[in-house]
mmCIF file of C-alpha atoms and ligand atoms in Angstrom:
data_model
loop_
_atom_site.group_PDB
_atom_site.id
_atom_site.type_symbol
_atom_site.label_atom_id
_atom_site.label_comp_id
_atom_site.label_asym_id
_atom_site.label_seq_id
_atom_site.Cartn_x
_atom_site.Cartn_y
_atom_site.Cartn_z
ATOM 1 C CA UNK A 1 -78.583 -4.016 -26.629
ATOM 2 C CA UNK A 2 -79.160 -7.305 -24.353
ATOM 3 C CA UNK A 3 -75.578 -8.224 -23.568
ATOM 4 C CA UNK A 4 -75.083 -11.542 -21.290
ATOM 5 C CA UNK A 5 -71.120 -10.365 -20.904
ATOM 6 C CA UNK A 6 -72.901 -7.532 -18.674
ATOM 7 C CA UNK A 7 -75.415 -9.770 -16.599
ATOM 8 C CA UNK A 8 -72.666 -12.311 -15.775
ATOM 9 C CA UNK A 9 -71.016 -12.611 -12.618
ATOM 10 C CA UNK A 10 -67.523 -11.281 -12.814
ATOM 11 C CA UNK A 11 -65.701 -14.268 -11.701
ATOM 12 C CA UNK A 12 -67.808 -16.138 -14.403
ATOM 13 C CA UNK A 13 -67.254 -14.369 -17.333
ATOM 14 C CA UNK A 14 -63.496 -14.674 -16.159
ATOM 15 C CA UNK A 15 -63.669 -18.342 -15.730
ATOM 16 C CA UNK A 16 -61.373 -20.852 -17.312
ATOM 17 C CA UNK A 17 -63.678 -23.777 -17.294
ATOM 18 C CA UNK A 18 -62.505 -27.336 -16.483
ATOM 19 C CA UNK A 19 -61.137 -29.220 -19.815
ATOM 20 C CA UNK A 20 -61.786 -33.141 -19.497
ATOM 21 C CA UNK A 21 -60.033 -35.584 -21.234
ATOM 22 C CA UNK A 22 -63.463 -36.030 -23.479
ATOM 23 C CA UNK A 23 -63.499 -32.390 -24.217
ATOM 24 C CA UNK A 24 -59.755 -32.196 -25.678
ATOM 25 C CA UNK A 25 -60.237 -35.441 -27.678
ATOM 26 C CA UNK A 26 -63.697 -36.186 -29.298
ATOM 27 C CA UNK A 27 -63.280 -38.249 -32.731
ATOM 28 C CA UNK A 28 -63.317 -41.740 -32.529
ATOM 29 C CA UNK A 29 -60.025 -44.092 -31.635
ATOM 30 C CA UNK A 30 -59.309 -47.511 -31.074
ATOM 31 C CA UNK A 31 -57.273 -46.933 -27.702
ATOM 32 C CA UNK A 32 -58.323 -44.961 -25.123
ATOM 33 C CA UNK A 33 -55.552 -44.190 -22.622
ATOM 34 C CA UNK A 34 -56.195 -40.456 -21.640
ATOM 35 C CA UNK A 35 -58.746 -40.622 -18.920
ATOM 36 C CA UNK A 36 -57.263 -43.118 -16.435
ATOM 37 C CA UNK A 37 -60.127 -45.238 -17.017
ATOM 38 C CA UNK A 38 -60.593 -49.308 -16.048
ATOM 39 C CA UNK A 39 -60.017 -50.608 -19.739
ATOM 40 C CA UNK A 40 -62.307 -53.395 -19.459
ATOM 41 C CA UNK A 41 -65.562 -52.996 -20.846
ATOM 42 C CA UNK A 42 -68.354 -53.324 -18.689
ATOM 43 C CA UNK A 43 -70.645 -50.708 -20.739
ATOM 44 C CA UNK A 44 -70.165 -48.539 -17.866
ATOM 45 C CA UNK A 45 -66.370 -47.991 -17.743
ATOM 46 C CA UNK A 46 -66.061 -45.091 -19.915
ATOM 47 C CA UNK A 47 -66.983 -41.359 -19.089
ATOM 48 C CA UNK A 48 -69.889 -39.989 -20.956
ATOM 49 C CA UNK A 49 -69.742 -37.625 -23.277
ATOM 50 C CA UNK A 50 -69.506 -34.209 -21.190
ATOM 51 C CA UNK A 51 -72.255 -32.419 -23.650
ATOM 52 C CA UNK A 52 -74.602 -35.533 -24.224
ATOM 53 C CA UNK A 53 -74.522 -34.213 -28.253
ATOM 54 C CA UNK A 54 -76.404 -37.533 -28.977
ATOM 55 C CA UNK A 55 -79.456 -37.066 -26.401
ATOM 56 C CA UNK A 56 -79.488 -33.269 -27.658
ATOM 57 C CA UNK A 57 -79.617 -34.234 -31.515
ATOM 58 C CA UNK A 58 -82.848 -35.827 -30.631
ATOM 59 C CA UNK A 59 -84.209 -33.414 -28.162
ATOM 60 C CA UNK A 60 -83.271 -30.647 -30.884
ATOM 61 C CA UNK A 61 -85.015 -32.362 -33.901
ATOM 62 C CA UNK A 62 -88.223 -33.041 -31.664
ATOM 63 C CA UNK A 63 -88.304 -29.561 -30.617
ATOM 64 C CA UNK A 64 -86.901 -27.579 -33.310
ATOM 65 C CA UNK A 65 -83.708 -26.066 -31.533
ATOM 66 C CA UNK A 66 -80.069 -26.301 -32.253
ATOM 67 C CA UNK A 67 -78.358 -28.685 -30.365
ATOM 68 C CA UNK A 68 -76.267 -25.776 -29.217
ATOM 69 C CA UNK A 69 -78.989 -24.369 -27.453
ATOM 70 C CA UNK A 70 -79.894 -27.272 -25.420
ATOM 71 C CA UNK A 71 -78.290 -28.038 -21.757
ATOM 72 C CA UNK A 72 -79.050 -31.018 -20.085
ATOM 73 C CA UNK A 73 -78.562 -31.499 -16.400
ATOM 74 C CA UNK A 74 -79.312 -33.454 -13.218
ATOM 75 C CA UNK A 75 -83.012 -32.310 -13.511
ATOM 76 C CA UNK A 76 -84.348 -28.919 -14.248
ATOM 77 C CA UNK A 77 -82.867 -28.477 -10.444
ATOM 78 C CA UNK A 78 -79.585 -28.297 -11.717
ATOM 79 C CA UNK A 79 -80.637 -25.581 -14.646
ATOM 80 C CA UNK A 80 -81.981 -23.374 -11.692
ATOM 81 C CA UNK A 81 -79.406 -23.737 -9.599
ATOM 82 C CA UNK A 82 -76.754 -23.012 -12.582
ATOM 83 C CA UNK A 83 -78.455 -20.103 -13.405
ATOM 84 C CA UNK A 84 -78.094 -18.180 -10.407
ATOM 85 C CA UNK A 85 -74.919 -19.241 -9.673
ATOM 86 C CA UNK A 86 -74.111 -17.372 -13.209
ATOM 87 C CA UNK A 87 -75.605 -14.462 -12.853
ATOM 88 C CA UNK A 88 -76.640 -13.707 -9.399
ATOM 89 C CA UNK A 89 -73.332 -11.871 -7.145
ATOM 90 C CA UNK A 90 -74.525 -13.420 -3.632
ATOM 91 C CA UNK A 91 -75.253 -10.390 -1.446
ATOM 92 C CA UNK A 92 -75.324 -8.256 -4.229
ATOM 93 C CA UNK A 93 -77.690 -9.300 -6.761
ATOM 94 C CA UNK A 94 -81.387 -10.577 -6.653
ATOM 95 C CA UNK A 95 -83.925 -12.572 -8.198
ATOM 96 C CA UNK A 96 -87.708 -11.843 -8.681
ATOM 97 C CA UNK A 97 -90.152 -14.194 -8.908
ATOM 98 C CA UNK A 98 -94.120 -14.865 -8.488
ATOM 99 C CA UNK A 99 -95.911 -16.444 -5.657
ATOM 100 C CA UNK A 100 -97.314 -18.860 -5.310
ATOM 101 C CA UNK A 101 -95.001 -21.284 -7.278
ATOM 102 C CA UNK A 102 -92.569 -23.953 -7.167
ATOM 103 C CA UNK A 103 -90.386 -23.894 -4.366
ATOM 104 C CA UNK A 104 -86.752 -24.388 -5.779
ATOM 105 C CA UNK A 105 -86.043 -21.156 -6.824
ATOM 106 C CA UNK A 106 -86.517 -19.740 -3.362
ATOM 107 C CA UNK A 107 -84.243 -22.715 -2.066
ATOM 108 C CA UNK A 108 -81.580 -22.440 -4.666
ATOM 109 C CA UNK A 109 -81.310 -18.499 -4.310
ATOM 110 C CA UNK A 110 -80.778 -18.935 -0.353
ATOM 111 C CA UNK A 111 -78.374 -21.874 -0.732
ATOM 112 C CA UNK A 112 -76.862 -19.369 -3.324
ATOM 113 C CA UNK A 113 -76.856 -16.286 -0.716
ATOM 114 C CA UNK A 114 -79.230 -14.343 -3.074
ATOM 115 C CA UNK A 115 -82.020 -12.322 -2.491
ATOM 116 C CA UNK A 116 -85.360 -13.739 -3.674
ATOM 117 C CA UNK A 117 -88.126 -11.359 -4.030
ATOM 118 C CA UNK A 118 -91.738 -12.487 -4.634
ATOM 119 C CA UNK A 119 -94.854 -10.955 -6.302
ATOM 120 C CA UNK A 120 -98.318 -12.075 -5.644
ATOM 121 C CA UNK A 121 -100.155 -13.435 -8.588
ATOM 122 C CA UNK A 122 -103.525 -11.707 -9.746
ATOM 123 C CA UNK A 123 -106.977 -12.919 -8.659
ATOM 124 C CA UNK A 124 -106.973 -15.570 -11.558
ATOM 125 C CA UNK A 125 -103.375 -16.564 -10.710
ATOM 126 C CA UNK A 126 -102.665 -14.418 -13.799
ATOM 127 C CA UNK A 127 -99.107 -12.534 -13.886
ATOM 128 C CA UNK A 128 -99.134 -9.005 -12.911
ATOM 129 C CA UNK A 129 -96.270 -7.905 -15.307
ATOM 130 C CA UNK A 130 -96.071 -4.470 -13.923
ATOM 131 C CA UNK A 131 -96.152 -5.495 -10.336
ATOM 132 C CA UNK A 132 -93.137 -7.765 -11.484
ATOM 133 C CA UNK A 133 -91.109 -5.025 -12.916
ATOM 134 C CA UNK A 134 -91.602 -2.650 -10.123
ATOM 135 C CA UNK A 135 -90.345 -5.457 -7.886
ATOM 136 C CA UNK A 136 -87.309 -5.343 -10.054
ATOM 137 C CA UNK A 137 -84.237 -3.053 -9.654
ATOM 138 C CA UNK A 138 -81.079 -2.246 -11.598
ATOM 139 C CA UNK A 139 -79.637 -5.566 -9.206
ATOM 140 C CA UNK A 140 -82.328 -7.938 -10.760
ATOM 141 C CA UNK A 141 -80.506 -10.087 -12.876
ATOM 142 C CA UNK A 142 -83.117 -13.073 -13.124
ATOM 143 C CA UNK A 143 -87.088 -13.428 -13.131
ATOM 144 C CA UNK A 144 -88.786 -16.754 -12.712
ATOM 145 C CA UNK A 145 -91.934 -17.580 -13.735
ATOM 146 C CA UNK A 146 -93.773 -21.146 -14.428
ATOM 147 C CA UNK A 147 -96.188 -21.958 -16.856
ATOM 148 C CA UNK A 148 -98.285 -24.305 -16.209
ATOM 149 C CA UNK A 149 -97.688 -22.998 -12.927
ATOM 150 C CA UNK A 150 -97.125 -25.443 -9.835
ATOM 151 C CA UNK A 151 -98.989 -25.542 -7.588
ATOM 152 C CA UNK A 152 -102.100 -23.292 -9.304
ATOM 153 C CA UNK A 153 -102.235 -25.426 -12.497
ATOM 154 C CA UNK A 154 -102.963 -22.330 -15.058
ATOM 155 C CA UNK A 155 -100.887 -21.618 -17.885
ATOM 156 C CA UNK A 156 -99.700 -17.747 -17.911
ATOM 157 C CA UNK A 157 -101.346 -15.528 -20.773
ATOM 158 C CA UNK A 158 -98.467 -15.552 -23.525
ATOM 159 C CA UNK A 159 -99.176 -12.069 -23.789
ATOM 160 C CA UNK A 160 -98.064 -10.962 -20.392
ATOM 161 C CA UNK A 161 -94.869 -13.484 -20.655
ATOM 162 C CA UNK A 162 -94.116 -11.847 -23.930
ATOM 163 C CA UNK A 163 -94.465 -8.263 -22.295
ATOM 164 C CA UNK A 164 -92.269 -8.694 -19.385
ATOM 165 C CA UNK A 165 -89.563 -10.474 -21.948
ATOM 166 C CA UNK A 166 -89.653 -7.171 -23.725
ATOM 167 C CA UNK A 167 -89.986 -4.702 -20.845
ATOM 168 C CA UNK A 168 -87.146 -6.670 -18.592
ATOM 169 C CA UNK A 169 -83.105 -5.970 -19.218
ATOM 170 C CA UNK A 170 -82.246 -9.123 -17.610
ATOM 171 C CA UNK A 171 -83.081 -12.846 -18.193
ATOM 172 C CA UNK A 172 -86.589 -14.233 -18.024
ATOM 173 C CA UNK A 173 -86.690 -18.110 -16.712
ATOM 174 C CA UNK A 174 -89.490 -19.440 -18.048
ATOM 175 C CA UNK A 175 -90.505 -22.958 -16.179
ATOM 176 C CA UNK A 176 -92.385 -25.047 -18.443
ATOM 177 C CA UNK A 177 -92.092 -28.379 -16.430
ATOM 178 C CA UNK A 178 -95.647 -29.164 -17.341
ATOM 179 C CA UNK A 179 -96.108 -27.890 -20.826
ATOM 180 C CA UNK A 180 -97.016 -31.389 -22.572
ATOM 181 C CA UNK A 181 -99.966 -31.325 -20.615
ATOM 182 C CA UNK A 182 -100.949 -27.708 -21.691
ATOM 183 C CA UNK A 183 -103.463 -26.340 -23.988
ATOM 184 C CA UNK A 184 -101.246 -23.273 -24.100
ATOM 185 C CA UNK A 185 -97.959 -23.705 -26.819
ATOM 186 C CA UNK A 186 -94.410 -23.590 -25.457
ATOM 187 C CA UNK A 187 -92.666 -20.541 -26.193
ATOM 188 C CA UNK A 188 -89.546 -22.400 -27.682
ATOM 189 C CA UNK A 189 -90.375 -20.727 -30.951
ATOM 190 C CA UNK A 190 -89.484 -17.488 -29.602
ATOM 191 C CA UNK A 191 -86.355 -17.903 -28.474
ATOM 192 C CA UNK A 192 -84.586 -16.347 -31.517
ATOM 193 C CA UNK A 193 -86.876 -13.515 -30.862
ATOM 194 C CA UNK A 194 -85.582 -13.217 -27.083
ATOM 195 C CA UNK A 195 -82.081 -13.439 -26.233
ATOM 196 C CA UNK A 196 -83.201 -13.242 -22.551
ATOM 197 C CA UNK A 197 -85.428 -16.018 -22.636
ATOM 198 C CA UNK A 198 -84.621 -19.219 -21.159
ATOM 199 C CA UNK A 199 -87.125 -22.309 -20.794
ATOM 200 C CA UNK A 200 -86.783 -24.794 -18.866
ATOM 201 C CA UNK A 201 -88.547 -28.541 -19.662
ATOM 202 C CA UNK A 202 -87.715 -31.673 -17.949
ATOM 203 C CA UNK A 203 -88.259 -35.720 -18.212
ATOM 204 C CA UNK A 204 -89.653 -35.772 -15.044
ATOM 205 C CA UNK A 205 -93.295 -35.143 -15.609
ATOM 206 C CA UNK A 206 -95.144 -35.936 -18.771
ATOM 207 C CA UNK A 207 -92.150 -38.070 -20.073
ATOM 208 C CA UNK A 208 -92.637 -40.497 -17.049
ATOM 209 C CA UNK A 209 -88.555 -40.309 -16.179
ATOM 210 C CA UNK A 210 -88.624 -38.533 -12.620
ATOM 211 C CA UNK A 211 -86.007 -41.361 -11.526
ATOM 212 C CA UNK A 212 -83.567 -40.766 -14.221
ATOM 213 C CA UNK A 213 -83.132 -37.132 -13.184
ATOM 214 C CA UNK A 214 -82.939 -35.111 -16.384
ATOM 215 C CA UNK A 215 -84.027 -31.733 -17.046
ATOM 216 C CA UNK A 216 -83.275 -29.321 -20.090
ATOM 217 C CA UNK A 217 -82.703 -25.383 -20.159
ATOM 218 C CA UNK A 218 -83.235 -24.107 -23.984
ATOM 219 C CA UNK A 219 -81.649 -20.895 -24.641
ATOM 220 C CA UNK A 220 -79.348 -18.696 -26.834
ATOM 221 C CA UNK A 221 -76.159 -20.527 -27.936
ATOM 222 C CA UNK A 222 -74.295 -17.791 -25.417
ATOM 223 C CA UNK A 223 -76.018 -18.284 -22.430
ATOM 224 C CA UNK A 224 -75.908 -22.290 -23.075
ATOM 225 C CA UNK A 225 -72.460 -22.270 -23.457
ATOM 226 C CA UNK A 226 -72.202 -20.400 -20.175
ATOM 227 C CA UNK A 227 -74.088 -23.203 -18.127
ATOM 228 C CA UNK A 228 -71.791 -25.868 -20.082
ATOM 229 C CA UNK A 229 -68.808 -23.958 -18.161
ATOM 230 C CA UNK A 230 -69.728 -24.156 -15.162
ATOM 231 C CA UNK A 231 -71.511 -27.441 -14.697
ATOM 232 C CA UNK A 232 -69.950 -30.705 -13.366
ATOM 233 C CA UNK A 233 -67.810 -32.299 -16.082
ATOM 234 C CA UNK A 234 -70.062 -35.397 -16.423
ATOM 235 C CA UNK A 235 -73.217 -34.093 -14.735
ATOM 236 C CA UNK A 236 -75.333 -36.384 -17.086
ATOM 237 C CA UNK A 237 -74.307 -40.194 -16.219
ATOM 238 C CA UNK A 238 -74.305 -43.008 -18.787
ATOM 239 C CA UNK A 239 -77.436 -44.687 -17.251
ATOM 240 C CA UNK A 240 -79.333 -41.902 -17.656
ATOM 241 C CA UNK A 241 -78.465 -40.869 -21.210
ATOM 242 C CA UNK A 242 -78.971 -44.604 -22.388
ATOM 243 C CA UNK A 243 -83.069 -44.216 -20.894
ATOM 244 C CA UNK A 244 -83.290 -40.938 -22.348
ATOM 245 C CA UNK A 245 -82.247 -41.964 -25.838
ATOM 246 C CA UNK A 246 -84.446 -44.873 -25.557
ATOM 247 C CA UNK A 247 -87.350 -42.924 -24.498
ATOM 248 C CA UNK A 248 -86.975 -40.084 -27.307
ATOM 249 C CA UNK A 249 -87.404 -43.256 -29.951
ATOM 250 C CA UNK A 250 -90.445 -44.183 -28.771
ATOM 251 C CA UNK A 251 -92.300 -40.744 -27.935
ATOM 252 C CA UNK A 252 -95.759 -42.330 -29.224
ATOM 253 C CA UNK A 253 -96.307 -44.058 -25.968
ATOM 254 C CA UNK A 254 -95.834 -41.098 -24.030
ATOM 255 C CA UNK A 255 -98.221 -38.817 -26.317
ATOM 256 C CA UNK A 256 -101.104 -41.945 -25.607
ATOM 257 C CA UNK A 257 -100.017 -41.393 -21.777
ATOM 258 C CA UNK A 258 -100.550 -37.726 -21.865
ATOM 259 C CA UNK A 259 -104.036 -38.198 -23.547
ATOM 260 C CA UNK A 260 -105.207 -40.513 -21.064
ATOM 261 C CA UNK A 261 -103.967 -38.482 -17.887
ATOM 262 C CA UNK A 262 -105.590 -35.244 -19.591
ATOM 263 C CA UNK A 263 -109.007 -37.225 -19.864
ATOM 264 C CA UNK A 264 -108.878 -38.579 -16.264
ATOM 265 C CA UNK A 265 -108.481 -34.867 -15.158
ATOM 266 C CA UNK A 266 -111.944 -34.150 -16.793
ATOM 267 C CA UNK A 267 -113.441 -37.106 -15.094
ATOM 268 C CA UNK A 268 -111.828 -36.367 -11.928
ATOM 269 C CA UNK A 269 -112.742 -32.543 -12.013
ATOM 270 C CA UNK A 270 -116.312 -33.554 -12.866
ATOM 271 C CA UNK A 271 -116.368 -36.057 -9.534
ATOM 272 C CA UNK A 272 -114.900 -33.470 -7.474
ATOM 273 C CA UNK A 273 -117.642 -31.179 -8.752
ATOM 274 C CA UNK A 274 -120.167 -33.395 -6.840
ATOM 275 C CA UNK A 275 -119.124 -33.231 -3.457
ATOM 276 C CA UNK A 276 -120.738 -30.393 -1.346
ATOM 277 C CA UNK A 277 -117.345 -29.967 0.625
ATOM 278 C CA UNK A 278 -115.161 -28.758 -2.145
ATOM 279 C CA UNK A 279 -115.700 -25.139 -2.455
ATOM 280 C CA UNK A 280 -113.274 -24.416 -5.583
ATOM 281 C CA UNK A 281 -111.713 -26.295 -8.416
ATOM 282 C CA UNK A 282 -109.152 -24.302 -10.154
ATOM 283 C CA UNK A 283 -108.731 -24.671 -13.773
ATOM 284 C CA UNK A 284 -105.877 -26.730 -14.878
ATOM 285 C CA UNK A 285 -103.397 -27.008 -17.866
ATOM 286 C CA UNK A 286 -101.034 -29.698 -15.979
ATOM 287 C CA UNK A 287 -101.593 -33.055 -14.903
ATOM 288 C CA UNK A 288 -102.803 -31.905 -11.418
ATOM 289 C CA UNK A 289 -105.581 -30.032 -10.065
ATOM 290 C CA UNK A 290 -105.757 -27.357 -7.157
ATOM 291 C CA UNK A 291 -108.913 -27.820 -5.278
ATOM 292 C CA UNK A 292 -110.152 -26.289 -2.412
ATOM 293 C CA UNK A 293 -112.125 -27.858 0.524
ATOM 294 C CA UNK A 294 -113.872 -27.008 3.585
ATOM 295 C CA UNK A 295 -111.372 -28.805 6.227
ATOM 296 C CA UNK A 296 -108.125 -29.284 3.883
ATOM 297 C CA UNK A 297 -106.096 -30.660 7.059
ATOM 298 C CA UNK A 298 -109.039 -32.597 7.933
ATOM 299 C CA UNK A 299 -109.580 -34.006 4.460
ATOM 300 C CA UNK A 300 -105.813 -34.567 4.096
ATOM 301 C CA UNK A 301 -105.810 -36.721 7.264
ATOM 302 C CA UNK A 302 -108.710 -38.633 6.131
ATOM 303 C CA UNK A 303 -107.140 -39.788 2.805
ATOM 304 C CA UNK A 304 -103.688 -40.351 4.695
ATOM 305 C CA UNK A 305 -105.385 -42.705 6.713
ATOM 306 C CA UNK A 306 -106.619 -44.551 3.934
ATOM 307 C CA UNK A 307 -103.355 -44.503 2.167
ATOM 308 C CA UNK A 308 -103.636 -41.731 -0.707
ATOM 309 C CA UNK A 309 -101.140 -39.002 -0.389
ATOM 310 C CA UNK A 310 -101.913 -35.301 -1.650
ATOM 311 C CA UNK A 311 -100.231 -32.536 -1.498
ATOM 312 C CA UNK A 312 -101.440 -30.359 1.517
ATOM 313 C CA UNK A 313 -101.048 -26.618 0.173
ATOM 314 C CA UNK A 314 -103.422 -24.931 2.720
ATOM 315 C CA UNK A 315 -100.906 -22.812 4.161
ATOM 316 C CA UNK A 316 -99.611 -21.612 0.734
ATOM 317 C CA UNK A 317 -100.364 -17.749 -0.061
ATOM 318 C CA UNK A 318 -103.377 -17.663 -2.136
ATOM 319 C CA UNK A 319 -103.870 -21.180 -1.843
ATOM 320 C CA UNK A 320 -105.842 -21.194 1.496
ATOM 321 C CA UNK A 321 -107.604 -24.342 2.089
ATOM 322 C CA UNK A 322 -106.264 -26.206 -1.036
ATOM 323 C CA UNK A 323 -104.998 -29.861 -1.653
ATOM 324 C CA UNK A 324 -103.178 -30.255 -4.937
ATOM 325 C CA UNK A 325 -104.062 -33.852 -6.473
ATOM 326 C CA UNK A 326 -101.820 -35.442 -9.091
ATOM 327 C CA UNK A 327 -103.830 -37.314 -11.890
ATOM 328 C CA UNK A 328 -103.150 -40.993 -11.376
ATOM 329 C CA UNK A 329 -104.072 -44.352 -13.495
ATOM 330 C CA UNK A 330 -107.863 -44.829 -13.974
ATOM 331 C CA UNK A 331 -107.698 -47.144 -10.988
ATOM 332 C CA UNK A 332 -106.103 -44.661 -8.642
ATOM 333 C CA UNK A 333 -108.552 -41.816 -9.291
ATOM 334 C CA UNK A 334 -111.441 -44.020 -9.017
ATOM 335 C CA UNK A 335 -110.316 -45.397 -5.479
ATOM 336 C CA UNK A 336 -109.342 -41.615 -4.454
ATOM 337 C CA UNK A 337 -113.043 -40.488 -5.454
ATOM 338 C CA UNK A 338 -114.670 -43.644 -4.051
ATOM 339 C CA UNK A 339 -112.898 -42.693 -0.685
ATOM 340 C CA UNK A 340 -113.916 -38.842 -0.755
ATOM 341 C CA UNK A 341 -117.612 -39.747 -1.625
ATOM 342 C CA UNK A 342 -117.556 -41.542 1.919
ATOM 343 C CA UNK A 343 -115.953 -38.472 3.774
HETATM 344 C C1 LIG B 1 -91.667 -30.905 -11.289
HETATM 345 C C2 LIG B 1 -91.298 -29.751 -11.344
HETATM 346 C C3 LIG B 1 -89.801 -29.702 -11.924
HETATM 347 C C4 LIG B 1 -88.822 -30.656 -12.296
HETATM 348 O O1 LIG B 1 -88.056 -30.808 -11.740
HETATM 349 P P1 LIG B 1 -86.630 -31.689 -11.734
HETATM 350 O O2 LIG B 1 -85.641 -31.489 -11.150
HETATM 351 O O3 LIG B 1 -86.533 -31.737 -13.620
HETATM 352 O O4 LIG B 1 -87.395 -33.459 -11.871
HETATM 353 C C5 LIG B 1 -89.317 -28.454 -12.631
HETATM 354 N N1 LIG B 1 -90.320 -27.637 -12.300
HETATM 355 C C6 LIG B 1 -91.305 -27.305 -11.872
HETATM 356 C C7 LIG B 1 -92.294 -26.216 -11.638
HETATM 357 C C8 LIG B 1 -91.925 -28.697 -11.218
HETATM 358 O O5 LIG B 1 -93.132 -28.584 -10.957
#
C-alpha cells in the first residue's frame, strides 16, 4: 500500500511546523493585536492568509478539486523545491526525470544535494516508461515528467503516464505548465485514483501572470498538508493574491487569448514550413514551437540583430540544431516571419 509517511524524510515526518498568528486565530474580529502589525490601514498592513483559502476555493471550483488538494507557491518553482526538500534525503535519495525537459528540476535537485538521473525520451519525444523505471531504485522518491514538455512541445501519451503511476512506488510529479494550450486533457481527474500523483500548474503561461509569481500543486490532502507545513508561512503575498482573485473572476479573456495563440501557432508553423533552411518543425501542444534549422546559432544571431529573441536550444540533447520560438501577438509573429524570410 502507498503510504507517504514511508517516503518522507525523517526530519519532515517529525517536524513541528511554525504556527503563525493567523494560523492560531482564523475567525473574524474587530481588533487584531496578535501579529505585531502596524494598525494603520493601508490595504497592505496585515499579513495575508497563510493558506490562501479564498484563492484556493476559486481554483477548486474551476478545476473541480478540493481546496485542501491545492498548494499555492511563489511560482511552480517553489513547489518543485518543496517536493524535493520533503521527500529526498540529500546524499542518499534520488530523482529520475526525462531528458530533455524543464531545467529547474535539476537545478533544485543540485541545490538540495540530491542525485538527479536523466532518461532520454524516445524518437518522438515519447516517454520510455521501462527506461524510466529501470533508472529508478529503492532510493528514488520522485519521478518528474512534463506534459506538454518544455522544450519539445509535445504531450506525453496518457497511457504511458498512467503506466508510470501504476508501476512506480514513489511520487510522480506531472508538470502541466502548458496544459491550457493542449489538445490533451489534464490528469487532474485522476488525482483520486492515484495517491502518488502530484500535478503542477501555473499562472505564468496561459493565464498571462508570470509577473505575479503564482504556481499551483495538486495532490492528495496528505501530500499538500506536508508542503504547507514546510513552506514559508506567508509565501503568497497580498498583491499576488488580489491579482489572482481578480483574474479568476474573468477567465473569458484568458480563454480567448489561448484560442488566439493556438491559431497563431498554426499560422506560424505554416509559414515556417515554406523556409528552405527549416529542416524540421516538431508538433506542439503548447504556446511555442521547437524548430530545427540548418545553422541554429547563425539564425539566432540574425534574429538577435533584428531585436527578436528566441531560445537557442541547439546544444540540448535530442534538440540539436533547434530553436524554441514562443508564439507572440499576430503582429510580433508577422514581424518574425518577415525577418526569417529575409534570412
Ligand atoms: C514556465 C514553466 C513553469 C512555470 O514556472 P513558474 O515558476 O510557475 O513561473 C513550470 N514548468 C515548466 C515546464 C515551465 O516551462
